XYZ file of C-alpha atoms in Angstrom:
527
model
C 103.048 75.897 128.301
C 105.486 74.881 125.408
C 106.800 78.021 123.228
C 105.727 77.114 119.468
C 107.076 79.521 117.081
C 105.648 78.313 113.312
C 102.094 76.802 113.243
C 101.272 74.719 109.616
C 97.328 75.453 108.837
C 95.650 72.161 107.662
C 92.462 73.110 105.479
C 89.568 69.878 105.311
C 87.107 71.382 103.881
C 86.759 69.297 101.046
C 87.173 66.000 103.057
C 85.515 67.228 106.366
C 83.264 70.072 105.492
C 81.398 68.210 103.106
C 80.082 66.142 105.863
C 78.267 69.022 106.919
C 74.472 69.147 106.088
C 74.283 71.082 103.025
C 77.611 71.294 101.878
C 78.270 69.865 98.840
C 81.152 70.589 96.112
C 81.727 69.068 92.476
C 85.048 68.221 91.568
C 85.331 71.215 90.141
C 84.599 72.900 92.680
C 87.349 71.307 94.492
C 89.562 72.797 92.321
C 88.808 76.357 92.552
C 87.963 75.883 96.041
C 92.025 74.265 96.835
C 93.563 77.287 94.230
C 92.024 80.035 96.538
C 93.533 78.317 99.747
C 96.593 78.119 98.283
C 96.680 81.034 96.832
C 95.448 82.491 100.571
C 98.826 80.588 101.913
C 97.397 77.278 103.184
C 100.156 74.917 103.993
C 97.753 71.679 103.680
C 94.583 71.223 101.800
C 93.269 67.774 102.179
C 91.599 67.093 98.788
C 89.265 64.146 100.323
C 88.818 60.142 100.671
C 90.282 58.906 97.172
C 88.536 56.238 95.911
C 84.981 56.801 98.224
C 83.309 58.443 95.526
C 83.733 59.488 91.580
C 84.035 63.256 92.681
C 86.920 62.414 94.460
C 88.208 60.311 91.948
C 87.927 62.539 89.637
C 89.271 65.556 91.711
C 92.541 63.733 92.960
C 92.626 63.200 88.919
C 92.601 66.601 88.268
C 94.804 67.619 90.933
C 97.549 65.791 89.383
C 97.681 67.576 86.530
C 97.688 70.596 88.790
C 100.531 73.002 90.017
C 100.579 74.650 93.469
C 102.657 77.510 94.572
C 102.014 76.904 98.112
C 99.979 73.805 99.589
C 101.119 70.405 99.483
C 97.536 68.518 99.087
C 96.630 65.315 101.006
C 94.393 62.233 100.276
C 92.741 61.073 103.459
C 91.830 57.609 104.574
C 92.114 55.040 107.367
C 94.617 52.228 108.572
C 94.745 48.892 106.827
C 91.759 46.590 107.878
C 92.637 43.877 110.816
C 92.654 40.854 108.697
C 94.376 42.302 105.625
C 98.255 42.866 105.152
C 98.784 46.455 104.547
C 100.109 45.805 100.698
C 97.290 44.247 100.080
C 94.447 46.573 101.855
C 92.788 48.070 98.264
C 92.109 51.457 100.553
C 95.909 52.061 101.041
C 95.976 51.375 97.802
C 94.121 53.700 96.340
C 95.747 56.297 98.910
C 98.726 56.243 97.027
C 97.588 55.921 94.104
C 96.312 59.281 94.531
C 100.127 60.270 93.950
C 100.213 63.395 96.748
C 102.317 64.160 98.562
C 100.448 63.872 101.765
C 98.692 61.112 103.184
C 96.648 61.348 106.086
C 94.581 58.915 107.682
C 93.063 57.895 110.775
C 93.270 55.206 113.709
C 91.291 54.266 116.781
C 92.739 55.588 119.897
C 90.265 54.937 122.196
C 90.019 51.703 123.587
C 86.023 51.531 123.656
C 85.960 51.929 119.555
C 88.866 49.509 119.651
C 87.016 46.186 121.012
C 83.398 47.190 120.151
C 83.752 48.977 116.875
C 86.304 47.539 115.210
C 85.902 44.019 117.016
C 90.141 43.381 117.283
C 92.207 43.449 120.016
C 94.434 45.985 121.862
C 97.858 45.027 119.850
C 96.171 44.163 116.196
C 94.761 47.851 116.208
C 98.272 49.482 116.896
C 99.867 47.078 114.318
C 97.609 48.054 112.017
C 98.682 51.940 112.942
C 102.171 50.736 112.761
C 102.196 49.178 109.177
C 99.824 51.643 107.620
C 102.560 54.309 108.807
C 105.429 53.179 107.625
C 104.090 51.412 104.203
C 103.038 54.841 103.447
C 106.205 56.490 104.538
C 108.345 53.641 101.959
C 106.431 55.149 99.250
C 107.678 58.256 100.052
C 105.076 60.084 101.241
C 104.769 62.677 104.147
C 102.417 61.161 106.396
C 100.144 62.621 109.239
C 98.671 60.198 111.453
C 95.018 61.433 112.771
C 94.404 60.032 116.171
C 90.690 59.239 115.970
C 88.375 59.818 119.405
C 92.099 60.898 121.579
C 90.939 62.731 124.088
C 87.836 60.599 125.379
C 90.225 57.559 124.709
C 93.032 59.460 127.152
C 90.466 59.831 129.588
C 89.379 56.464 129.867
C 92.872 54.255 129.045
C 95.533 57.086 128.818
C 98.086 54.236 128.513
C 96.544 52.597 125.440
C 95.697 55.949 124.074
C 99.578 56.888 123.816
C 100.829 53.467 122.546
C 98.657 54.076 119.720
C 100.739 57.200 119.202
C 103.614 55.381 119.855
C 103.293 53.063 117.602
C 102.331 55.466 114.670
C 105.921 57.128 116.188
C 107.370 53.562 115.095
C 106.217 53.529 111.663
C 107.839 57.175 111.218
C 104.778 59.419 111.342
C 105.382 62.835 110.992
C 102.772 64.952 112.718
C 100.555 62.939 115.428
C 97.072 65.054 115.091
C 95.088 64.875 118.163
C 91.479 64.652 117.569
C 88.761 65.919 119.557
C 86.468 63.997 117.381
C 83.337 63.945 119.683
C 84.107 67.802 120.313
C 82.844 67.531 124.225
C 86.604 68.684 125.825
C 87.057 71.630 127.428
C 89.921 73.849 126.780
C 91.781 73.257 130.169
C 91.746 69.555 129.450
C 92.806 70.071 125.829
C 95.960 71.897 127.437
C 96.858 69.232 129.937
C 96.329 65.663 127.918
C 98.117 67.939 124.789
C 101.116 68.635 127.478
C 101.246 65.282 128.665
C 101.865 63.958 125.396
C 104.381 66.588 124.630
C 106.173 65.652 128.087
C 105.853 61.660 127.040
C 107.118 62.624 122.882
C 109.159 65.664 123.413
C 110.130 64.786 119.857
C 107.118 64.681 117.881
C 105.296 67.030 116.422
C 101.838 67.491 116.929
C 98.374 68.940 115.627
C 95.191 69.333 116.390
C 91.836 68.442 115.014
C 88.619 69.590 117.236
C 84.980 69.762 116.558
C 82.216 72.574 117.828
C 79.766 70.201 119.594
C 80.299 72.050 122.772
C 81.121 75.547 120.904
C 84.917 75.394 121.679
C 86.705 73.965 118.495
C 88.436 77.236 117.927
C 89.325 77.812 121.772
C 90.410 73.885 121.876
C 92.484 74.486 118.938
C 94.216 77.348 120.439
C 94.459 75.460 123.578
C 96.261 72.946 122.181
C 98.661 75.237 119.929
C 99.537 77.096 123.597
C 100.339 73.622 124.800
C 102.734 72.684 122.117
C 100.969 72.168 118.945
C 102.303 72.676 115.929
C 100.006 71.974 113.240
C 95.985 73.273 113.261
C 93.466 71.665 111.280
C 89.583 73.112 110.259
C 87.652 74.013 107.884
C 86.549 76.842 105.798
C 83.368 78.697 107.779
C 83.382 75.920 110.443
C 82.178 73.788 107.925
C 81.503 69.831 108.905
C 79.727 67.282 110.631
C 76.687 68.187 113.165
C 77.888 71.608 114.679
C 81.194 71.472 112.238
C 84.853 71.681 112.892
C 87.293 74.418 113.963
C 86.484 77.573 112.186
C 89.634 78.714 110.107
C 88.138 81.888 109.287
C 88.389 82.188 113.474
C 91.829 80.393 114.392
C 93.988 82.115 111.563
C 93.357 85.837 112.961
C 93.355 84.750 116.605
C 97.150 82.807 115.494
C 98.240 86.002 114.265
C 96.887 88.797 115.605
C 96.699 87.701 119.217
C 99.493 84.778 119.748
C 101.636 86.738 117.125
C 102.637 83.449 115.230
C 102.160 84.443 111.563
C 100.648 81.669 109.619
C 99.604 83.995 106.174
C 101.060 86.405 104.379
C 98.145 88.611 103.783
C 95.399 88.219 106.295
C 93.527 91.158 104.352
C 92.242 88.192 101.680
C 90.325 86.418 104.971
C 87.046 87.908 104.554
C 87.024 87.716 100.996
C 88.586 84.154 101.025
C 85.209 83.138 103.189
C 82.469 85.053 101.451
C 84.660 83.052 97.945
C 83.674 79.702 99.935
C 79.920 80.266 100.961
C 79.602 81.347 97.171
C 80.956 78.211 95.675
C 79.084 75.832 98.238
C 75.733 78.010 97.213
C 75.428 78.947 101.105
C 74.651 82.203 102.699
C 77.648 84.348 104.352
C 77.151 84.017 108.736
C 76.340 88.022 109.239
C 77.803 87.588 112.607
C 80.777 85.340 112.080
C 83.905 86.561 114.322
C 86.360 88.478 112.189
C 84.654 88.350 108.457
C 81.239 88.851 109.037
C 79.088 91.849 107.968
C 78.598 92.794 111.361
C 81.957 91.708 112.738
C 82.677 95.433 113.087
C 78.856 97.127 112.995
C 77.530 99.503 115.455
C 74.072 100.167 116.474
C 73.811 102.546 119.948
C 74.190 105.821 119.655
C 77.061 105.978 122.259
C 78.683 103.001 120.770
C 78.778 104.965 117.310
C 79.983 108.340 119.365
C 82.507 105.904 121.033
C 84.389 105.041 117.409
C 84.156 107.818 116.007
C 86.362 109.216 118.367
C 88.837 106.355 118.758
C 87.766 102.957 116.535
C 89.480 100.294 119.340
C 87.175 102.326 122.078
C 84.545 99.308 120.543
C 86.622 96.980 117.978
C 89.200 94.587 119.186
C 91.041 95.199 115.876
C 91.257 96.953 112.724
C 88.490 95.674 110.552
C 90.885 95.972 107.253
C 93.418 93.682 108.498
C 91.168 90.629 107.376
C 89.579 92.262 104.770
C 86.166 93.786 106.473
C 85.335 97.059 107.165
C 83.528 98.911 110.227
C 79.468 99.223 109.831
C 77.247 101.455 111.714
C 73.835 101.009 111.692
C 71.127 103.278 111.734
C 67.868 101.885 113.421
C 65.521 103.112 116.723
C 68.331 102.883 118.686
C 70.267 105.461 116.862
C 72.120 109.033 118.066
C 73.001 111.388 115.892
C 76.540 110.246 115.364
C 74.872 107.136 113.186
C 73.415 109.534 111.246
C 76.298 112.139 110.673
C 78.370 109.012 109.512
C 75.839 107.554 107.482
C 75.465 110.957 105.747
C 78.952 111.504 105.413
C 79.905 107.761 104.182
C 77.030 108.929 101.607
C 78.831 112.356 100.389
C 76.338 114.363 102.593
C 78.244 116.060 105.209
C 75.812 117.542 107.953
C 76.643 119.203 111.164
C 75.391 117.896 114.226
C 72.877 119.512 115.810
C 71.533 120.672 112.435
C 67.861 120.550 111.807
C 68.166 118.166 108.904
C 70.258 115.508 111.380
C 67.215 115.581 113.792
C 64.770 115.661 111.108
C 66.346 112.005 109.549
C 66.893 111.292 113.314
C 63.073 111.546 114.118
C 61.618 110.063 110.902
C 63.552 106.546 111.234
C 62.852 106.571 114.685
C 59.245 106.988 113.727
C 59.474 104.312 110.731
C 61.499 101.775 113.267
C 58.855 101.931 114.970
C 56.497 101.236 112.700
C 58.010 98.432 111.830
C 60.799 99.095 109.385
C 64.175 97.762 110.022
C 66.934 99.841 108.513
C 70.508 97.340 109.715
C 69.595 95.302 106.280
C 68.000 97.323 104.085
C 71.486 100.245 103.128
C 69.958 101.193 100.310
C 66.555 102.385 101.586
C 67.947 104.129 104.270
C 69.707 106.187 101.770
C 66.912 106.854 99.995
C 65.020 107.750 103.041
C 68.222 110.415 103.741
C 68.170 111.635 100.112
C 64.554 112.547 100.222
C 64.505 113.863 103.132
C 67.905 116.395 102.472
C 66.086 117.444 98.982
C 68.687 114.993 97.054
C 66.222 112.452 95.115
C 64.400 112.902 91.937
C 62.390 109.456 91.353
C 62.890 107.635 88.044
C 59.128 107.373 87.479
C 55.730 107.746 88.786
C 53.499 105.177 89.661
C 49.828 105.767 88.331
C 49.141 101.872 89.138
C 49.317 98.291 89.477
C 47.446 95.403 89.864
C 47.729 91.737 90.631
C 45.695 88.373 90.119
C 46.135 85.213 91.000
C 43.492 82.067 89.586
C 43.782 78.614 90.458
C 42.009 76.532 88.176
C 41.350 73.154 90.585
C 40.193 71.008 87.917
C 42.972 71.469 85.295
C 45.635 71.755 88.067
C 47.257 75.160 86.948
C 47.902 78.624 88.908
C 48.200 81.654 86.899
C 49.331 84.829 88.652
C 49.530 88.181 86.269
C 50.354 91.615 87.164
C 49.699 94.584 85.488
C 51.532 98.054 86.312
C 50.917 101.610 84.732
C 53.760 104.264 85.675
C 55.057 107.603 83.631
C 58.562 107.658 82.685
C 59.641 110.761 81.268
C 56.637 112.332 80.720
C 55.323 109.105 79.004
C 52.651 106.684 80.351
C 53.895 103.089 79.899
C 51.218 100.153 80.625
C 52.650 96.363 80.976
C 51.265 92.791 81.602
C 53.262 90.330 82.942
C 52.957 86.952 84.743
C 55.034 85.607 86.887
C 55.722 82.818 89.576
C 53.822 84.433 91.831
C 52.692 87.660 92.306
C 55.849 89.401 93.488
C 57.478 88.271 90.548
C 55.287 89.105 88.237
C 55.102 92.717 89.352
C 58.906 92.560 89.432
C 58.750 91.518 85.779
C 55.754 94.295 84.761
C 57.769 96.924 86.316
C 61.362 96.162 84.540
C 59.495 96.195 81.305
C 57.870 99.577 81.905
C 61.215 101.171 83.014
C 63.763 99.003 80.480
C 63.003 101.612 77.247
C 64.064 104.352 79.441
C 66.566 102.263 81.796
C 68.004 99.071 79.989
C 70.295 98.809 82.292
C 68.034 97.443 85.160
C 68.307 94.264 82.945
C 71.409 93.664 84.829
C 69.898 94.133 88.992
C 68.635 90.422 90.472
C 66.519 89.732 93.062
C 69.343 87.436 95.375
C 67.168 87.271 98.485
C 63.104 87.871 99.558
C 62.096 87.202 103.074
C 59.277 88.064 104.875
C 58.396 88.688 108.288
C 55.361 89.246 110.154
C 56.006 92.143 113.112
C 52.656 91.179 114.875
C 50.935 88.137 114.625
C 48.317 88.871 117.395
C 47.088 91.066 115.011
C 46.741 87.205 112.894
C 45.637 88.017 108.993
C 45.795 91.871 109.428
C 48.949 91.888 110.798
C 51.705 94.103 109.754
C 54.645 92.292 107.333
C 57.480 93.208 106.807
C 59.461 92.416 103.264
C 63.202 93.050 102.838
C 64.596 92.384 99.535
C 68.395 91.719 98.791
C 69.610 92.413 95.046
C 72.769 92.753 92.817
C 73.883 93.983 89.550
C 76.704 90.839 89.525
C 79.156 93.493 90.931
C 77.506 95.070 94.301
C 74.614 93.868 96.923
C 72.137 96.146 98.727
C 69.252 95.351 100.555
C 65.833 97.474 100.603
C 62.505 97.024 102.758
C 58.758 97.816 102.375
C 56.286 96.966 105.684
C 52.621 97.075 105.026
C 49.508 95.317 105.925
C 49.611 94.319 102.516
C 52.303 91.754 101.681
C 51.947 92.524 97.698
C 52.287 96.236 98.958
C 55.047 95.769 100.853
C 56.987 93.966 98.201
C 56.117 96.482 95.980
C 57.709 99.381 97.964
C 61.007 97.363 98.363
C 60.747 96.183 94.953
C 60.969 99.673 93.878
C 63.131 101.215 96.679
C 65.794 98.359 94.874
C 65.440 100.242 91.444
C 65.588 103.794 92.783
C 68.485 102.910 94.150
C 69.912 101.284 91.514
C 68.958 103.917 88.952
C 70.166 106.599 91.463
C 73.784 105.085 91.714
C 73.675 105.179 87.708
C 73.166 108.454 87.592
C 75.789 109.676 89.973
C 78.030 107.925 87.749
C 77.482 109.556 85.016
C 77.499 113.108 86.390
């Protein structure tokens, strides 16, 4: 293995990522997107394919006008075509005319896509590589040279698949990325064709550029970095086409925690960084994404829990604050009393084990797990659950009742679903009508108008996330569901669950668990 002491991190998720289903970004978007990597410490952020499509355009636009502390940022396209001189190729063109200070494009290395994709021969293909190069170097750019297809194309022609890096060598190229575009390579292969092409260049530089197809892009990436890589490409997330590319968010920790080549200044953004990304792109955050996910660092068994409390790496490979997260433990069925001592104590309720109050929580969400409630999402219920039972809760109103209808009128083509809800707040009895989009909203709406003379404030909590689950469908219609509700007041997120029969029921009781809770954290406050 070759001794690498800097790595450059090479961000494409604004080129690559967006090739992923779902992922889409305005220009704008761009823009905030490439000031957070840079801001993060990013040494390349490849802005996307100038000229492919007005948001790019217009982004590469913007970008000009832009200043960046720390990221140079790099247009992306492909060699000249085969029967076009490369000062006359109107896609190198516009490359440049992108004015970065990067260019980065790709070539065929692989033999196969050289005579049955593009249809040229053996030598046109590497002059094309050739001129592309070093037309792009004259205009003074810093040019990385992407090695389409590599590895499959070492496997089958390993001699043609190096003179293609030779001749990018020729033009003056200044990083040869090796991609694993097809993302079937296995990390001890990655090592030895990246090693072999060290031993044949010992002077260039080289990156890498994998894909997750077979679930290795980070482990190829590191693979190749071991090997004698120098530069890392991926995306934001793992972002990209089919499975997506090397995950980022994975590679940077693993860099610098556990090969010890520092890549970031402050690897305590990470998390935040990520969660910044799936908020732009309008995506939900992976729970269980290594390093910054929400349950990176959570802990369900009760000897687990008694484990950490003790000594945190007994069960955590590192400290959860060095990328930004923080450790979670669960309380569910599974639970010992240590989840519930640190629960209660995270929660300003210091009990002692053994106490009759610990076993008394202990037993009741045992008893509710089993019933079908499910405590790992739903934080705020389960501290509503532990400030009833401890004598802590006073609720912010009483329900008397509510009601829902729905009417379809077949003829006229129209639903109309109205809820009506009758609680006392303060003494007062308050009666509302509402309609909604369906019945859960409408009973969301009735309810905020009976509590918002008393409670204006609950103007700011939104309903982020409803899903529904049914616990036992061969029980069919009279099966048990079970609703768990995710809300914010634009600040913090907490998640509540109702189960019943009843899916209107069940809503309601999470519904209302989310305003208690709410409410309850007010009030705190402002004692």
């Amino acid at each position: 293995m070759t001794a690498v002491s800097k790595v450059t991190l090479y961000d494409t998720t604004l080129r690559d990522g967006t090739q992923g289903e779902g992922v889409n970004f305005s220009s704008l978007d761009k823009l905030r997107i490439a000031h957070e990597l840079d801001s993060f410490g990013m040494h390349y952020i490849e802005g996307g394919w100038p000229g492919s499509n007005p948001k790019d355009v217009e982004f590469f636009e913007l970008a000009k006008k832009q200043t960046f502390k720390h990221a140079k940022i790099a247009a992306f396209g492909s060699t000249r075509r085969a029967d076009l001189a490369v000062d006359k190729d109107p896609q190198v063109r516009t490359l440049l005319e992108a004015e970065t200070p990067v260019v980065t494009f790709y070539g065929k290395s692989w033999l196969l896509h050289v005579t049955e994709v593009l249809r040229t021969t053996p030598e046109v293909n590497r002059a094309m590589i050739r001129d592309t190069v070093r037309h792009c170097k004259e205009a003074g750019r810093e040019v990385f040279y992407d090695a389409e297809h590599f590895f499959d194309g070492f496997k089958d022609e390993p001699e043609y698949a190096l003179s293609t890096l030779e001749a990018a060598l020729e033009g003056g190229a200044d990083v040869l990325v090796l991609c694993e575009t097809n993302g079937g390579t296995l990390p001890h292969e990655i090592a030895e064709i990246v090693s072999k092409v060290q031993a044949r260049f010992p002077e260039a530089r080289l990156g890498i550029h994998s894909h997750d197809d077979g679930g290795l892009g980070v482990a190829n990436a590191l693979a190749a970095i071991r090997a004698g890589a120098v530069q890392v490409q991926g995306t934001m997330n793992g972002y990209g086409e089919r499975t997506g590319n090397c995950n980022l968010t994975t590679v940077i920790p693993n860099l610098q925690l556990k090969m010890g080549l520092p890549v970031v200044a402050d690897l305590t953004r990470l998390t935040g960084l990520s969660k910044f990304v799936d908020d732009v792109a309008n995506l939900p955050h992976f729970n269980r994404a290594p390093f910054v996910g929400s349950t990176a660092f959570s802990h369900k068994g009760g000897t687990h829990v008694n484990a950490v409390q003790k000594l945190a790496r007994s069960y955590e490979h590192i400290e959860p604050a060095t990328v930004g997260n923080r450790q979670v433990v669960l309380v569910s069925d599974m639970s010992g009393q240590d989840n519930i001592l640190h629960k209660a104590t995270e929660l300003g309720f210091p009990l002692q084990r053994g106490s009759a109050e610990v076993k008394r929580i202990l037993d009741h969400v045992k008893t509710q797990e089993n019933d079908g409630y499910e405590y790992e999402a739903a934080d705020a219920s389960f501290e509503l659950v532990l400030r009833k039972d401890l004598g802590q809760f006073t609720p912010s109103f009483k329900l008397l009742e509510y009601h829902v209808s729905h009417r379809t009128h077949g003829e006229r083509g129209f639903d109309t679903c109205e809820a009506t809800v009758k609680v006392e707040v303060n003494g007062e009895r308050v009666y509302t009508v509402e309609e909604g989009d369906g019945p859960v909203n409408a009973l969301d709406r009735a309810l905020r108008v009976a509590l918002s003379r008393a409670h204006p404030e609950i103007a700011n909590v939104q309903l982020c996330d409803y899903k529904v689950r049914i616990i036992d469908s061969r029980t069919g219609t009279a099966a048990k569901t079970r609703v768990l509700i995710e809300s914010t007041d634009g600040v913090n997120h907490w998640g509540t669950v109702g189960v019943n029969s009843n899916i209107i029921d069940a809503s309601w009781e999470a519904l209302v668990d989310s305003l208690e809770y709410f409410l309850s954290k007010k009030a705190n406050y402002a004692e």
